[in-house]
């Protein structure tokens, strides 16, 4: 096995989400994988969105957005939201949605979990805006929870890999985080 240099534009496996934002007073939904939690307290999440996307316009209009976690049963709808822009076609009727405390971040009721976010900071990158939002409310169905937290074994979230553009499901549980490392044998 040889360790070689490869193309720089590589990605690590990413969770698939759908961003909801009101644009000109109407809900729009866009698929996003460049998304990550970035702060614990207050809880913050960041999503990188192309400057030209309709969703970016909506986030600037209202300073709010939602991050929705689709399950595998929404695979086709999720991919559609990443293929078609709200500039070309109305995506407001694709899902049942509702509003929370902000009143302007449409949350998808068909998704097991939706996070309602208030924009706290925008970082301008060459292609994207990195929108950092504070999670002000989370809506979840009790069926998908264990001990009050999301149970991803039940939720069946989607993952995506690039550049091959494939969707994947979550694999098996292989260890307890923040615990298994204690079994490390260190020679000091
Ligand atoms: C699986 C998948 C993931 C995507 N992730 C992102 C992303 O993280 N950021 C982004 O700007 N575009 C992403 N896209 C592309 C946008 O979802 C796509 O351009 C969409 O049509 C934009 O919609 P809008 O113009 O209505 O906002 C993704 C597309 C797919 C299919």
PDB file of N, CA and C in Angstrom, residues 41-87:
ATOM      1  N   UNK A  41     -22.932  26.170  24.201  1.00  0.00           N
ATOM      2  CA  UNK A  41     -23.765  27.031  25.020  1.00  0.00           C
ATOM      3  C   UNK A  41     -23.469  28.506  24.757  1.00  0.00           C
ATOM      4  N   UNK A  42     -24.338  29.251  24.094  1.00  0.00           N
ATOM      5  CA  UNK A  42     -25.618  28.794  23.581  1.00  0.00           C
ATOM      6  C   UNK A  42     -25.432  27.846  22.401  1.00  0.00           C
ATOM      7  N   UNK A  43     -26.402  26.970  22.163  1.00  0.00           N
ATOM      8  CA  UNK A  43     -26.265  26.043  21.042  1.00  0.00           C
ATOM      9  C   UNK A  43     -26.281  26.765  19.705  1.00  0.00           C
ATOM     10  N   UNK A  44     -25.231  26.529  18.925  1.00  0.00           N
ATOM     11  CA  UNK A  44     -25.143  27.186  17.611  1.00  0.00           C
ATOM     12  C   UNK A  44     -24.838  26.149  16.540  1.00  0.00           C
ATOM     13  N   UNK A  45     -25.340  26.431  15.346  1.00  0.00           N
ATOM     14  CA  UNK A  45     -25.121  25.554  14.207  1.00  0.00           C
ATOM     15  C   UNK A  45     -24.754  26.438  13.014  1.00  0.00           C
ATOM     16  N   UNK A  46     -23.856  25.933  12.168  1.00  0.00           N
ATOM     17  CA  UNK A  46     -23.427  26.725  11.005  1.00  0.00           C
ATOM     18  C   UNK A  46     -23.740  25.963   9.729  1.00  0.00           C
ATOM     19  N   UNK A  47     -24.135  26.693   8.702  1.00  0.00           N
ATOM     20  CA  UNK A  47     -24.407  26.064   7.409  1.00  0.00           C
ATOM     21  C   UNK A  47     -23.837  26.955   6.304  1.00  0.00           C
ATOM     22  N   UNK A  48     -23.112  26.325   5.376  1.00  0.00           N
ATOM     23  CA  UNK A  48     -22.517  27.068   4.268  1.00  0.00           C
ATOM     24  C   UNK A  48     -23.447  26.977   3.061  1.00  0.00           C
ATOM     25  N   UNK A  49     -23.879  28.127   2.587  1.00  0.00           N
ATOM     26  CA  UNK A  49     -24.873  28.159   1.497  1.00  0.00           C
ATOM     27  C   UNK A  49     -24.375  29.056   0.365  1.00  0.00           C
ATOM     28  N   UNK A  50     -24.454  28.537  -0.843  1.00  0.00           N
ATOM     29  CA  UNK A  50     -24.026  29.281  -2.032  1.00  0.00           C
ATOM     30  C   UNK A  50     -24.662  30.666  -2.079  1.00  0.00           C
ATOM     31  N   UNK A  51     -23.808  31.670  -2.414  1.00  0.00           N
ATOM     32  CA  UNK A  51     -24.292  33.061  -2.391  1.00  0.00           C
ATOM     33  C   UNK A  51     -25.466  33.290  -3.319  1.00  0.00           C
ATOM     34  N   UNK A  52     -25.502  32.510  -4.411  1.00  0.00           N
ATOM     35  CA  UNK A  52     -26.560  32.731  -5.411  1.00  0.00           C
ATOM     36  C   UNK A  52     -27.845  31.977  -5.093  1.00  0.00           C
ATOM     37  N   UNK A  53     -27.820  31.121  -4.062  1.00  0.00           N
ATOM     38  CA  UNK A  53     -29.015  30.318  -3.773  1.00  0.00           C
ATOM     39  C   UNK A  53     -30.150  31.196  -3.235  1.00  0.00           C
ATOM     40  N   UNK A  54     -31.348  30.803  -3.583  1.00  0.00           N
ATOM     41  CA  UNK A  54     -32.561  31.499  -3.151  1.00  0.00           C
ATOM     42  C   UNK A  54     -32.618  31.540  -1.612  1.00  0.00           C
ATOM     43  N   UNK A  55     -32.161  30.449  -0.997  1.00  0.00           N
ATOM     44  CA  UNK A  55     -32.189  30.338   0.469  1.00  0.00           C
ATOM     45  C   UNK A  55     -31.367  31.449   1.135  1.00  0.00           C
ATOM     46  N   UNK A  56     -30.206  31.780   0.547  1.00  0.00           N
ATOM     47  CA  UNK A  56     -29.367  32.852   1.108  1.00  0.00           C
ATOM     48  C   UNK A  56     -30.149  34.158   1.167  1.00  0.00           C
ATOM     49  N   UNK A  57     -30.877  34.430   0.094  1.00  0.00           N
ATOM     50  CA  UNK A  57     -31.696  35.655   0.029  1.00  0.00           C
ATOM     51  C   UNK A  57     -32.691  35.681   1.202  1.00  0.00           C
ATOM     52  N   UNK A  58     -33.326  34.522   1.436  1.00  0.00           N
ATOM     53  CA  UNK A  58     -34.325  34.442   2.501  1.00  0.00           C
ATOM     54  C   UNK A  58     -33.719  34.620   3.886  1.00  0.00           C
ATOM     55  N   UNK A  59     -32.527  34.063   4.092  1.00  0.00           N
ATOM     56  CA  UNK A  59     -31.902  34.188   5.419  1.00  0.00           C
ATOM     57  C   UNK A  59     -31.547  35.654   5.684  1.00  0.00           C
ATOM     58  N   UNK A  60     -31.068  36.342   4.658  1.00  0.00           N
ATOM     59  CA  UNK A  60     -30.769  37.769   4.832  1.00  0.00           C
ATOM     60  C   UNK A  60     -32.052  38.584   5.056  1.00  0.00           C
ATOM     61  N   UNK A  61     -33.146  38.158   4.456  1.00  0.00           N
ATOM     62  CA  UNK A  61     -34.402  38.904   4.615  1.00  0.00           C
ATOM     63  C   UNK A  61     -34.931  38.871   6.051  1.00  0.00           C
ATOM     64  N   UNK A  62     -34.820  37.690   6.692  1.00  0.00           N
ATOM     65  CA  UNK A  62     -35.475  37.508   7.997  1.00  0.00           C
ATOM     66  C   UNK A  62     -34.528  37.271   9.171  1.00  0.00           C
ATOM     67  N   UNK A  63     -33.244  37.013   8.859  1.00  0.00           N
ATOM     68  CA  UNK A  63     -32.275  36.645   9.901  1.00  0.00           C
ATOM     69  C   UNK A  63     -32.695  35.397  10.675  1.00  0.00           C
ATOM     70  N   UNK A  64     -33.419  34.516  10.028  1.00  0.00           N
ATOM     71  CA  UNK A  64     -33.827  33.244  10.641  1.00  0.00           C
ATOM     72  C   UNK A  64     -33.751  32.137   9.591  1.00  0.00           C
ATOM     73  N   UNK A  65     -33.623  30.910  10.079  1.00  0.00           N
ATOM     74  CA  UNK A  65     -33.700  29.735   9.200  1.00  0.00           C
ATOM     75  C   UNK A  65     -33.960  28.510  10.064  1.00  0.00           C
ATOM     76  N   UNK A  66     -34.283  27.410   9.422  1.00  0.00           N
ATOM     77  CA  UNK A  66     -34.440  26.160  10.177  1.00  0.00           C
ATOM     78  C   UNK A  66     -33.518  25.103   9.572  1.00  0.00           C
ATOM     79  N   UNK A  67     -33.089  24.179  10.418  1.00  0.00           N
ATOM     80  CA  UNK A  67     -32.327  23.012   9.950  1.00  0.00           C
ATOM     81  C   UNK A  67     -33.178  21.793  10.288  1.00  0.00           C
ATOM     82  N   UNK A  68     -33.578  21.087   9.240  1.00  0.00           N
ATOM     83  CA  UNK A  68     -34.453  19.930   9.401  1.00  0.00           C
ATOM     84  C   UNK A  68     -33.673  18.657   9.078  1.00  0.00           C
ATOM     85  N   UNK A  69     -33.903  17.622   9.881  1.00  0.00           N
ATOM     86  CA  UNK A  69     -33.204  16.346   9.669  1.00  0.00           C
ATOM     87  C   UNK A  69     -34.177  15.352   9.039  1.00  0.00           C
ATOM     88  N   UNK A  70     -34.022  15.094   7.738  1.00  0.00           N
ATOM     89  CA  UNK A  70     -34.936  14.147   7.096  1.00  0.00           C
ATOM     90  C   UNK A  70     -34.551  12.698   7.398  1.00  0.00           C
ATOM     91  N   UNK A  71     -35.533  11.822   7.419  1.00  0.00           N
ATOM     92  CA  UNK A  71     -35.276  10.393   7.542  1.00  0.00           C
ATOM     93  C   UNK A  71     -35.222   9.796   6.133  1.00  0.00           C
ATOM     94  N   UNK A  72     -34.885   8.511   6.063  1.00  0.00           N
ATOM     95  CA  UNK A  72     -34.707   7.882   4.741  1.00  0.00           C
ATOM     96  C   UNK A  72     -35.974   7.900   3.892  1.00  0.00           C
ATOM     97  N   UNK A  73     -37.133   7.954   4.526  1.00  0.00           N
ATOM     98  CA  UNK A  73     -38.376   7.963   3.736  1.00  0.00           C
ATOM     99  C   UNK A  73     -38.542   9.261   2.939  1.00  0.00           C
ATOM    100  N   UNK A  74     -37.722  10.278   3.240  1.00  0.00           N
ATOM    101  CA  UNK A  74     -37.804  11.534   2.480  1.00  0.00           C
ATOM    102  C   UNK A  74     -36.634  11.684   1.500  1.00  0.00           C
ATOM    103  N   UNK A  75     -36.016  10.564   1.137  1.00  0.00           N
ATOM    104  CA  UNK A  75     -34.827  10.618   0.279  1.00  0.00           C
ATOM    105  C   UNK A  75     -35.093  11.341  -1.056  1.00  0.00           C
ATOM    106  N   UNK A  76     -36.186  11.011  -1.712  1.00  0.00           N
ATOM    107  CA  UNK A  76     -36.470  11.595  -3.034  1.00  0.00           C
ATOM    108  C   UNK A  76     -36.753  13.095  -2.907  1.00  0.00           C
ATOM    109  N   UNK A  77     -37.571  13.450  -1.936  1.00  0.00           N
ATOM    110  CA  UNK A  77     -37.906  14.872  -1.722  1.00  0.00           C
ATOM    111  C   UNK A  77     -36.642  15.663  -1.344  1.00  0.00           C
ATOM    112  N   UNK A  78     -35.791  15.025  -0.528  1.00  0.00           N
ATOM    113  CA  UNK A  78     -34.558  15.693  -0.092  1.00  0.00           C
ATOM    114  C   UNK A  78     -33.657  15.973  -1.291  1.00  0.00           C
ATOM    115  N   UNK A  79     -33.495  14.990  -2.159  1.00  0.00           N
ATOM    116  CA  UNK A  79     -32.645  15.185  -3.329  1.00  0.00           C
ATOM    117  C   UNK A  79     -33.233  16.253  -4.258  1.00  0.00           C
ATOM    118  N   UNK A  80     -34.551  16.245  -4.390  1.00  0.00           N
ATOM    119  CA  UNK A  80     -35.234  17.232  -5.241  1.00  0.00           C
ATOM    120  C   UNK A  80     -34.917  18.662  -4.755  1.00  0.00           C
ATOM    121  N   UNK A  81     -34.950  18.853  -3.433  1.00  0.00           N
ATOM    122  CA  UNK A  81     -34.688  20.192  -2.879  1.00  0.00           C
ATOM    123  C   UNK A  81     -33.256  20.645  -3.142  1.00  0.00           C
ATOM    124  N   UNK A  82     -32.379  19.693  -3.483  1.00  0.00           N
ATOM    125  CA  UNK A  82     -31.008  20.031  -3.807  1.00  0.00           C
ATOM    126  C   UNK A  82     -30.749  20.119  -5.304  1.00  0.00           C
ATOM    127  N   UNK A  83     -31.766  19.790  -6.080  1.00  0.00           N
ATOM    128  CA  UNK A  83     -31.617  19.833  -7.546  1.00  0.00           C
ATOM    129  C   UNK A  83     -32.268  21.065  -8.150  1.00  0.00           C
ATOM    130  N   UNK A  84     -33.344  21.487  -7.525  1.00  0.00           N
ATOM    131  CA  UNK A  84     -34.172  22.566  -8.079  1.00  0.00           C
ATOM    132  C   UNK A  84     -34.091  23.792  -7.172  1.00  0.00           C
ATOM    133  N   UNK A  85     -33.917  24.962  -7.777  1.00  0.00           N
ATOM    134  CA  UNK A  85     -33.885  26.193  -6.991  1.00  0.00           C
ATOM    135  C   UNK A  85     -35.288  26.787  -6.873  1.00  0.00           C
ATOM    136  N   UNK A  86     -35.520  27.405  -5.728  1.00  0.00           N
ATOM    137  CA  UNK A  86     -36.775  28.131  -5.525  1.00  0.00           C
ATOM    138  C   UNK A  86     -36.937  29.288  -6.498  1.00  0.00           C
ATOM    139  N   UNK A  87     -35.831  29.681  -7.143  1.00  0.00           N
ATOM    140  CA  UNK A  87     -35.917  30.732  -8.171  1.00  0.00           C
ATOM    141  C   UNK A  87     -36.663  30.218  -9.391  1.00  0.00           C
TER     142      UNK A  87
END
